[in-house]
Amino acid sequence: MTEVTVETSLLERFHAARAASIALATTTGLERSTALLAIADAIDARTDDIVDANGLDLANGRENGLSTALLDRLSLSPERVASLSASVREIAALPDPLGQTVRGSRLANGLKIDQVRVPFGVVGAIYEARPNVTVDIACLALASGNAGILRGGSAAERSNAVLVSIIRSALDSAGLPADAVQTIDDFGREGASALMQARGFVDVLVPRGSAGLIETVVSSSTVPVIETGAGIVHIVLDRSAREDWAVDIVHNAKVQRPSVCNSVETLLVHADAARRLLPPVLDRLAAAGVTVHGDEATRSIWPAALPASDDEWSTEHLSLDIGVRVVDGLDDAVAHIRRYSTGHTESIITEDLAAAERFLAEVDSAVVMVNASTRFTDGGEFGFGAEVGISTQKLHARGPMGLSELTSTKWIVRGNGQSRS
Amino acid sequence: MTEVTVETSLLERFHAARAASIALATTTGLERSTALLAIADAIDARTDDIVDANGLDLANGRENGLSTALLDRLSLSPERVASLSASVREIAALPDPLGQTVRGSRLANGLKIDQVRVPFGVVGAIYEARPNVTVDIACLALASGNAGILRGGSAAERSNAVLVSIIRSALDSAGLPADAVQTIDDFGREGASALMQARGFVDVLVPRGSAGLIETVVSSSTVPVIETGAGIVHIVLDRSAREDWAVDIVHNAKVQRPSVCNSVETLLVHADAARRLLPPVLDRLAAAGVTVHGDEATRSIWPAALPASDDEWSTEHLSLDIGVRVVDGLDDAVAHIRRYSTGHTESIITEDLAAAERFLAEVDSAVVMVNASTRFTDGGEFGFGAEVGISTQKLHARGPMGLSELTSTKWIVRGNGQSRS
């Protein structure tokens, strides 16, 4: 295939997605949820095809020496396919974000102005070898009235191709344009580059995957990007922290699901409370199999800790490991967080009102907590229903993103002949 | 000055701005408005210094052959300095956007979650030779609790240097960090490049100026950009349009201030109404000195029109020129707008409810109007008080931007020991 053919054909898909997005923008919520239910049914009905295609990807991955962890992410068993369709039905049941009036007023001259939610238009996604993201992003885009252009990892190419084909057929059968969901996996890296430069065709780009992937997309894209970043998440045990809350919350934040971005990575303990709190908190962690990487002060109190390495405080373990540091006080804790946090989530355990309010005011992260587990930073827990991701940037969306974060707004102005004087 | 020195010193300013932004984030609205009033007073008190420095820039500009129009933009007379300080006092009087609760709820588990407005942190601005932008952007940033790093056009370097020095002294005298406002004009193009790559130091970048400047910033920046774009603005005269509204609104939208982005550039007239509406509408425009560039159908009805050139429909005149095209109906009008609009503002003049609703639903621009002049797309007219610009992008802000569009949010979570189950 020559380069010219590839580019023309990519451009055709971009055009088709743009055209489909215009049709989608004026659909009703009922039309979109009906289409999503049709997609869920089609995924169930074609479970065997999906598992077969995935089997080819898995065999290929084994040949290419993919790690066991990557092969696990890539794998779609019949049970995983069933949970995919279940999540599509959950998305279908969410309230329609479109048409909501965000702000509105009547001006002195009689003009009625209303800011209402509308779709972005076309949402692009660049992600790695997790075929579930294909279904997830496509259906979140559709639920919010957007067309989606998907570029998944090459290791999942066959699985993604079948899933996209199922989604497109179901859209067509439900009377919505099939072109609202496009894959460009067959264009390889060239497709990803074109997608990142597709200003005018693509309104927003959502990268999903490793820090390296997100960094590449942010640096290379001229399309605006919604960045979902890493979580170097901190818990601070203040001087006045209740021991039972400290023990339970730190255990929950580290152990309940260590592989996700809202799990705690660093524990900062007020020097005045270190002797009281570190033994029970760290004993509980150790009993759950957590490896503690402590600074000198921590190790003098709790000698089983390994010495923290130089890069401990900037490491996102995503495993049963935690860094522990004794700090001189709240100023020291906040300074540490400013230096090392990725701006995801930080929590303080305290009984001191002034300390709580200072922490909430001075720590600049997407989510700042008092006396709660960092694991609550989650779209589902926040009541948004869907999990679009956790934004760690400050533009447009910050923190857990629901369907409304996949929308823009426009202003509707209704007059009766007004001119400006 | 060696390159290493330059880079270190730029980095020092970025660090200083970041540190100042941390202090600003916890200031009260009263502290910030007091500082803004001190800045306004200082601008008044040092009018002579400003005019003198500007005189050097103007002399330099004349030597370098700047056009009369550019020299006019660059020029700061005592009257213009007075209007600068007046606009700072207006900004000081605006309600504080910080601390507003955007959304909030109590979850079933007792957690109280609130999404509250916080500053971005550091706002960068890249603009051309208009020294008023220096004061405008710096004070809008301060009013919304942000530090600002400014890179103005080299032609205004002396004027900007004096203005920034006045702002910094006034901040200091008001007890706020002087480093909250930084200029990097002295680093030339290198400074602009560094600013566009300053992820981690700069949270958002606002380009102000020509389409070329904005395009360069959008393509080159790894910092998120808020794009304020050009306005190829349309008015559609529907079959049922009232003649008096059509005449008045088109005249207002073209003639009242043709040099701004919300003035109309293209008039689309329903074929069934062209003979009725074009003569009175175009006669009124011609009487005001407007040059009409018409398609063939327009010229057959109103022969004084010049023939529209091939690129008429994609031209932002910003002058007393207007393109006029007869369309087959609403579908044709919407298709024309989709092809040529920059997504700023479009208005339809109609008496037909169904046509109005279709236009509002199908036209995807920042502001869509019925029976009103496009000149109303303006932060001041919308009641926002300040004029940060008109966003033509869909991420974060769309349409007129007020102070709250210069803020982000964070989630505050208050618990009493909750862990996730």
PDB file of C-alpha atoms in Angstrom, chain A residues 18 22 25-26 103 105 107 109 111 113 115 118-122 199 203-204 214-215 218-222 224-227 245 248-250 252-253 256-257 262 338 353 356-357 359-373 375-378 381-384 393-400 404-405 407-421, chain B residues 18 22 25-26 103 105 107 109 111 113 115 118-122 199 203-204 214-215 218-222 224-227 245 248-250 252-253 256-257 262 338 353 356-357 359-373 375-378 381-384 393-400 404-405 407-421:
ATOM      1  CA  ARG A  18     -17.026  13.932  11.296  1.00  0.00           C
ATOM      2  CA  ILE A  22     -23.155  15.691  12.937  1.00  0.00           C
ATOM      3  CA  ALA A  25     -25.383  15.446  17.742  1.00  0.00           C
ATOM      4  CA  THR A  26     -29.115  15.700  17.102  1.00  0.00           C
ATOM      5  CA  ARG A 103     -25.973  28.459  33.104  1.00  0.00           C
ATOM      6  CA  SER A 105     -30.023  34.216  32.271  1.00  0.00           C
ATOM      7  CA  LEU A 107     -30.043  40.084  29.870  1.00  0.00           C
ATOM      8  CA  ASN A 109     -32.001  44.033  26.782  1.00  0.00           C
ATOM      9  CA  LEU A 111     -31.931  38.521  25.215  1.00  0.00           C
ATOM     10  CA  ILE A 113     -28.840  33.344  26.921  1.00  0.00           C
ATOM     11  CA  GLN A 115     -25.165  27.633  27.980  1.00  0.00           C
ATOM     12  CA  VAL A 118     -23.428  19.543  23.409  1.00  0.00           C
ATOM     13  CA  PRO A 119     -21.126  16.751  22.233  1.00  0.00           C
ATOM     14  CA  PHE A 120     -17.491  17.507  21.440  1.00  0.00           C
ATOM     15  CA  GLY A 121     -18.087  15.992  17.995  1.00  0.00           C
ATOM     16  CA  VAL A 122     -15.285  13.487  17.406  1.00  0.00           C
ATOM     17  CA  ARG A 199      -7.095  19.240  14.237  1.00  0.00           C
ATOM     18  CA  ASP A 203     -12.042  17.671  18.837  1.00  0.00           C
ATOM     19  CA  VAL A 204     -10.344  15.964  21.766  1.00  0.00           C
ATOM     20  CA  ILE A 214       0.455   9.641  27.665  1.00  0.00           C
ATOM     21  CA  GLU A 215       3.650  11.708  27.521  1.00  0.00           C
ATOM     22  CA  VAL A 218       0.683  15.155  25.062  1.00  0.00           C
ATOM     23  CA  SER A 219       3.959  16.206  23.411  1.00  0.00           C
ATOM     24  CA  SER A 220       3.067  15.238  19.853  1.00  0.00           C
ATOM     25  CA  SER A 221      -0.596  16.160  19.574  1.00  0.00           C
ATOM     26  CA  THR A 222      -1.947  19.370  18.115  1.00  0.00           C
ATOM     27  CA  PRO A 224      -6.377  19.119  22.593  1.00  0.00           C
ATOM     28  CA  VAL A 225      -5.647  16.230  24.983  1.00  0.00           C
ATOM     29  CA  ILE A 226      -7.389  15.174  28.177  1.00  0.00           C
ATOM     30  CA  GLU A 227      -4.553  13.770  30.254  1.00  0.00           C
ATOM     31  CA  TRP A 245      -8.631   5.573  61.351  1.00  0.00           C
ATOM     32  CA  ASP A 248      -7.787   1.230  58.586  1.00  0.00           C
ATOM     33  CA  ILE A 249      -7.450   3.964  55.976  1.00  0.00           C
ATOM     34  CA  VAL A 250      -3.779   3.338  55.150  1.00  0.00           C
ATOM     35  CA  ASN A 252      -7.449   0.174  52.651  1.00  0.00           C
ATOM     36  CA  ALA A 253      -5.630   2.691  50.461  1.00  0.00           C
ATOM     37  CA  GLN A 256      -7.534  -3.133  48.615  1.00  0.00           C
ATOM     38  CA  ARG A 257      -6.347  -2.779  44.999  1.00  0.00           C
ATOM     39  CA  ASN A 262      -5.718   5.902  43.480  1.00  0.00           C
ATOM     40  CA  ARG A 338       4.327  19.688  46.287  1.00  0.00           C
ATOM     41  CA  LEU A 353      -9.681  21.377  62.371  1.00  0.00           C
ATOM     42  CA  ALA A 356      -7.502  19.836  58.011  1.00  0.00           C
ATOM     43  CA  GLU A 357      -8.466  23.212  56.542  1.00  0.00           C
ATOM     44  CA  PHE A 359      -4.258  20.832  54.068  1.00  0.00           C
ATOM     45  CA  LEU A 360      -7.405  21.221  51.948  1.00  0.00           C
ATOM     46  CA  ALA A 361      -6.435  24.788  50.989  1.00  0.00           C
ATOM     47  CA  GLU A 362      -2.712  24.329  50.374  1.00  0.00           C
ATOM     48  CA  VAL A 363      -2.509  20.985  48.618  1.00  0.00           C
ATOM     49  CA  ASP A 364      -3.200  21.450  44.922  1.00  0.00           C
ATOM     50  CA  SER A 365      -4.315  18.044  43.674  1.00  0.00           C
ATOM     51  CA  ALA A 366      -7.360  16.875  41.743  1.00  0.00           C
ATOM     52  CA  VAL A 367      -8.810  15.395  44.941  1.00  0.00           C
ATOM     53  CA  VAL A 368      -7.841  16.402  48.490  1.00  0.00           C
ATOM     54  CA  MET A 369      -9.298  14.450  51.405  1.00  0.00           C
ATOM     55  CA  VAL A 370      -9.645  14.519  55.155  1.00  0.00           C
ATOM     56  CA  ASN A 371     -10.053  11.239  57.067  1.00  0.00           C
ATOM     57  CA  ALA A 372     -10.926   9.109  54.051  1.00  0.00           C
ATOM     58  CA  SER A 373      -9.242   6.472  51.913  1.00  0.00           C
ATOM     59  CA  ARG A 375      -9.397   4.723  46.942  1.00  0.00           C
ATOM     60  CA  PHE A 376     -12.587   6.837  46.809  1.00  0.00           C
ATOM     61  CA  THR A 377     -11.202   8.916  43.920  1.00  0.00           C
ATOM     62  CA  ASP A 378     -13.269   7.111  41.323  1.00  0.00           C
ATOM     63  CA  GLU A 381     -17.730   6.118  43.879  1.00  0.00           C
ATOM     64  CA  PHE A 382     -18.414   9.802  43.137  1.00  0.00           C
ATOM     65  CA  GLY A 383     -21.758   8.802  41.638  1.00  0.00           C
ATOM     66  CA  PHE A 384     -20.881   9.517  37.987  1.00  0.00           C
ATOM     67  CA  GLN A 393      -4.639  18.140  34.319  1.00  0.00           C
ATOM     68  CA  LYS A 394      -6.316  21.397  35.210  1.00  0.00           C
ATOM     69  CA  LEU A 395      -7.919  22.336  31.895  1.00  0.00           C
ATOM     70  CA  HIS A 396     -11.517  21.240  31.197  1.00  0.00           C
ATOM     71  CA  ALA A 397     -11.720  18.340  33.649  1.00  0.00           C
ATOM     72  CA  ARG A 398      -9.954  17.549  36.909  1.00  0.00           C
ATOM     73  CA  GLY A 399     -10.374  14.402  38.953  1.00  0.00           C
ATOM     74  CA  PRO A 400     -12.881  11.632  38.177  1.00  0.00           C
ATOM     75  CA  SER A 404     -20.411  15.222  31.080  1.00  0.00           C
ATOM     76  CA  GLU A 405     -16.615  15.602  30.910  1.00  0.00           C
ATOM     77  CA  THR A 407     -19.058  17.111  26.335  1.00  0.00           C
ATOM     78  CA  SER A 408     -18.575  20.737  25.447  1.00  0.00           C
ATOM     79  CA  THR A 409     -21.156  23.511  25.643  1.00  0.00           C
ATOM     80  CA  LYS A 410     -22.567  26.077  23.300  1.00  0.00           C
ATOM     81  CA  TRP A 411     -24.415  29.302  23.992  1.00  0.00           C
ATOM     82  CA  ILE A 412     -27.966  29.628  22.678  1.00  0.00           C
ATOM     83  CA  VAL A 413     -29.134  33.241  22.351  1.00  0.00           C
ATOM     84  CA  ARG A 414     -32.811  33.987  21.686  1.00  0.00           C
ATOM     85  CA  GLY A 415     -33.783  37.535  20.776  1.00  0.00           C
ATOM     86  CA  ASN A 416     -36.528  39.516  19.123  1.00  0.00           C
ATOM     87  CA  GLY A 417     -34.666  41.921  16.925  1.00  0.00           C
ATOM     88  CA  GLN A 418     -31.982  43.169  19.349  1.00  0.00           C
ATOM     89  CA  SER A 419     -28.999  45.133  18.049  1.00  0.00           C
ATOM     90  CA  ARG A 420     -26.043  46.322  20.095  1.00  0.00           C
ATOM     91  CA  SER A 421     -25.891  49.995  20.907  1.00  0.00           C
TER      92      SER A 421
ATOM     93  CA  ARG B  18       5.278  28.854  40.524  1.00  0.00           C
ATOM     94  CA  ILE B  22       1.221  28.950  45.691  1.00  0.00           C
ATOM     95  CA  ALA B  25      -3.845  30.511  45.768  1.00  0.00           C
ATOM     96  CA  THR B  26      -4.629  31.079  49.441  1.00  0.00           C
ATOM     97  CA  ARG B 103     -21.113  20.737  42.407  1.00  0.00           C
ATOM     98  CA  SER B 105     -23.169  16.082  47.346  1.00  0.00           C
ATOM     99  CA  LEU B 107     -22.420  10.086  49.250  1.00  0.00           C
ATOM    100  CA  ASN B 109     -21.268   6.261  52.871  1.00  0.00           C
ATOM    101  CA  LEU B 111     -18.466  11.262  52.523  1.00  0.00           C
ATOM    102  CA  ILE B 113     -17.690  15.746  48.232  1.00  0.00           C
ATOM    103  CA  GLN B 115     -15.993  20.497  43.559  1.00  0.00           C
ATOM    104  CA  VAL B 118      -9.286  27.065  42.452  1.00  0.00           C
ATOM    105  CA  PRO B 119      -6.728  28.977  40.369  1.00  0.00           C
ATOM    106  CA  PHE B 120      -4.927  27.233  37.529  1.00  0.00           C
ATOM    107  CA  GLY B 121      -1.650  28.253  39.169  1.00  0.00           C
ATOM    108  CA  VAL B 122       0.484  29.863  36.459  1.00  0.00           C
ATOM    109  CA  ARG B 199       4.793  21.832  31.251  1.00  0.00           C
ATOM    110  CA  ASP B 203      -0.723  25.317  33.630  1.00  0.00           C
ATOM    111  CA  VAL B 204      -2.351  27.013  30.664  1.00  0.00           C
ATOM    112  CA  ILE B 214      -2.344  31.388  17.561  1.00  0.00           C
ATOM    113  CA  GLU B 215      -1.610  28.614  15.070  1.00  0.00           C
ATOM    114  CA  VAL B 218      -1.272  25.637  19.281  1.00  0.00           C
ATOM    115  CA  SER B 219       1.115  23.556  17.141  1.00  0.00           C
ATOM    116  CA  SER B 220       4.261  24.120  19.192  1.00  0.00           C
ATOM    117  CA  SER B 221       3.006  24.083  22.765  1.00  0.00           C
ATOM    118  CA  THR B 222       3.054  21.109  25.098  1.00  0.00           C
ATOM    119  CA  PRO B 224      -2.501  23.180  27.277  1.00  0.00           C
ATOM    120  CA  VAL B 225      -3.677  26.151  25.207  1.00  0.00           C
ATOM    121  CA  ILE B 226      -6.920  28.118  25.333  1.00  0.00           C
ATOM    122  CA  GLU B 227      -7.473  29.104  21.726  1.00  0.00           C
ATOM    123  CA  TRP B 245     -35.166  42.990  11.940  1.00  0.00           C
ATOM    124  CA  ASP B 248     -31.321  46.494  11.537  1.00  0.00           C
ATOM    125  CA  ILE B 249     -29.489  43.379  12.702  1.00  0.00           C
ATOM    126  CA  VAL B 250     -27.335  42.970   9.584  1.00  0.00           C
ATOM    127  CA  ASN B 252     -25.560  46.469  13.376  1.00  0.00           C
ATOM    128  CA  ALA B 253     -23.550  43.261  12.989  1.00  0.00           C
ATOM    129  CA  GLN B 256     -21.121  48.991  14.472  1.00  0.00           C
ATOM    130  CA  ARG B 257     -17.516  47.783  14.862  1.00  0.00           C
ATOM    131  CA  ASN B 262     -18.033  39.075  16.310  1.00  0.00           C
ATOM    132  CA  ARG B 338     -20.413  23.885   8.391  1.00  0.00           C
ATOM    133  CA  LEU B 353     -40.251  28.300  15.090  1.00  0.00           C
ATOM    134  CA  ALA B 356     -35.163  28.532  14.556  1.00  0.00           C
ATOM    135  CA  GLU B 357     -34.997  25.294  16.553  1.00  0.00           C
ATOM    136  CA  PHE B 359     -30.716  26.154  13.318  1.00  0.00           C
ATOM    137  CA  LEU B 360     -29.979  26.190  17.054  1.00  0.00           C
ATOM    138  CA  ALA B 361     -29.633  22.398  17.133  1.00  0.00           C
ATOM    139  CA  GLU B 362     -27.673  21.833  13.922  1.00  0.00           C
ATOM    140  CA  VAL B 363     -25.208  24.703  13.876  1.00  0.00           C
ATOM    141  CA  ASP B 364     -22.203  23.821  16.018  1.00  0.00           C
ATOM    142  CA  SER B 365     -20.630  27.154  16.960  1.00  0.00           C
ATOM    143  CA  ALA B 366     -19.654  28.704  20.279  1.00  0.00           C
ATOM    144  CA  VAL B 367     -22.710  30.989  20.100  1.00  0.00           C
ATOM    145  CA  VAL B 368     -25.837  30.359  18.011  1.00  0.00           C
ATOM    146  CA  MET B 369     -28.507  33.053  17.881  1.00  0.00           C
ATOM    147  CA  VAL B 370     -32.047  33.681  16.741  1.00  0.00           C
ATOM    148  CA  ASN B 371     -33.137  37.230  15.823  1.00  0.00           C
ATOM    149  CA  ALA B 372     -30.191  38.992  17.438  1.00  0.00           C
ATOM    150  CA  SER B 373     -27.032  40.765  16.320  1.00  0.00           C
ATOM    151  CA  ARG B 375     -22.151  41.652  18.107  1.00  0.00           C
ATOM    152  CA  PHE B 376     -23.638  40.387  21.392  1.00  0.00           C
ATOM    153  CA  THR B 377     -21.046  37.599  21.605  1.00  0.00           C
ATOM    154  CA  ASP B 378     -18.964  39.406  24.197  1.00  0.00           C
ATOM    155  CA  GLU B 381     -22.589  41.855  27.075  1.00  0.00           C
ATOM    156  CA  PHE B 382     -23.041  38.377  28.585  1.00  0.00           C
ATOM    157  CA  GLY B 383     -22.580  39.908  32.028  1.00  0.00           C
ATOM    158  CA  PHE B 384     -19.141  38.417  32.787  1.00  0.00           C
ATOM    159  CA  GLN B 393     -12.284  25.626  20.916  1.00  0.00           C
ATOM    160  CA  LYS B 394     -14.462  23.058  22.626  1.00  0.00           C
ATOM    161  CA  LEU B 395     -12.242  22.019  25.525  1.00  0.00           C
ATOM    162  CA  HIS B 396     -12.584  23.821  28.878  1.00  0.00           C
ATOM    163  CA  ALA B 397     -14.188  27.048  27.637  1.00  0.00           C
ATOM    164  CA  ARG B 398     -16.337  27.894  24.635  1.00  0.00           C
ATOM    165  CA  GLY B 399     -17.562  31.345  23.697  1.00  0.00           C
ATOM    166  CA  PRO B 400     -17.049  34.472  25.813  1.00  0.00           C
ATOM    167  CA  SER B 404     -14.114  31.730  36.003  1.00  0.00           C
ATOM    168  CA  GLU B 405     -12.733  30.412  32.704  1.00  0.00           C
ATOM    169  CA  THR B 407      -9.816  28.812  36.949  1.00  0.00           C
ATOM    170  CA  SER B 408      -9.738  25.070  37.456  1.00  0.00           C
ATOM    171  CA  THR B 409     -11.493  23.077  40.161  1.00  0.00           C
ATOM    172  CA  LYS B 410     -10.474  20.589  42.777  1.00  0.00           C
ATOM    173  CA  TRP B 411     -12.522  18.063  44.700  1.00  0.00           C
ATOM    174  CA  ILE B 412     -12.639  18.388  48.482  1.00  0.00           C
ATOM    175  CA  VAL B 413     -13.617  15.163  50.259  1.00  0.00           C
ATOM    176  CA  ARG B 414     -14.472  15.227  53.972  1.00  0.00           C
ATOM    177  CA  GLY B 415     -14.840  11.934  55.786  1.00  0.00           C
ATOM    178  CA  ASN B 416     -14.786  10.413  59.229  1.00  0.00           C
ATOM    179  CA  GLY B 417     -12.743   7.300  58.784  1.00  0.00           C
ATOM    180  CA  GLN B 418     -14.300   5.857  55.610  1.00  0.00           C
ATOM    181  CA  SER B 419     -12.565   3.052  53.736  1.00  0.00           C
ATOM    182  CA  ARG B 420     -13.691   1.544  50.444  1.00  0.00           C
ATOM    183  CA  SER B 421     -15.272  -1.880  50.589  1.00  0.00           C
TER     184      SER B 421
END
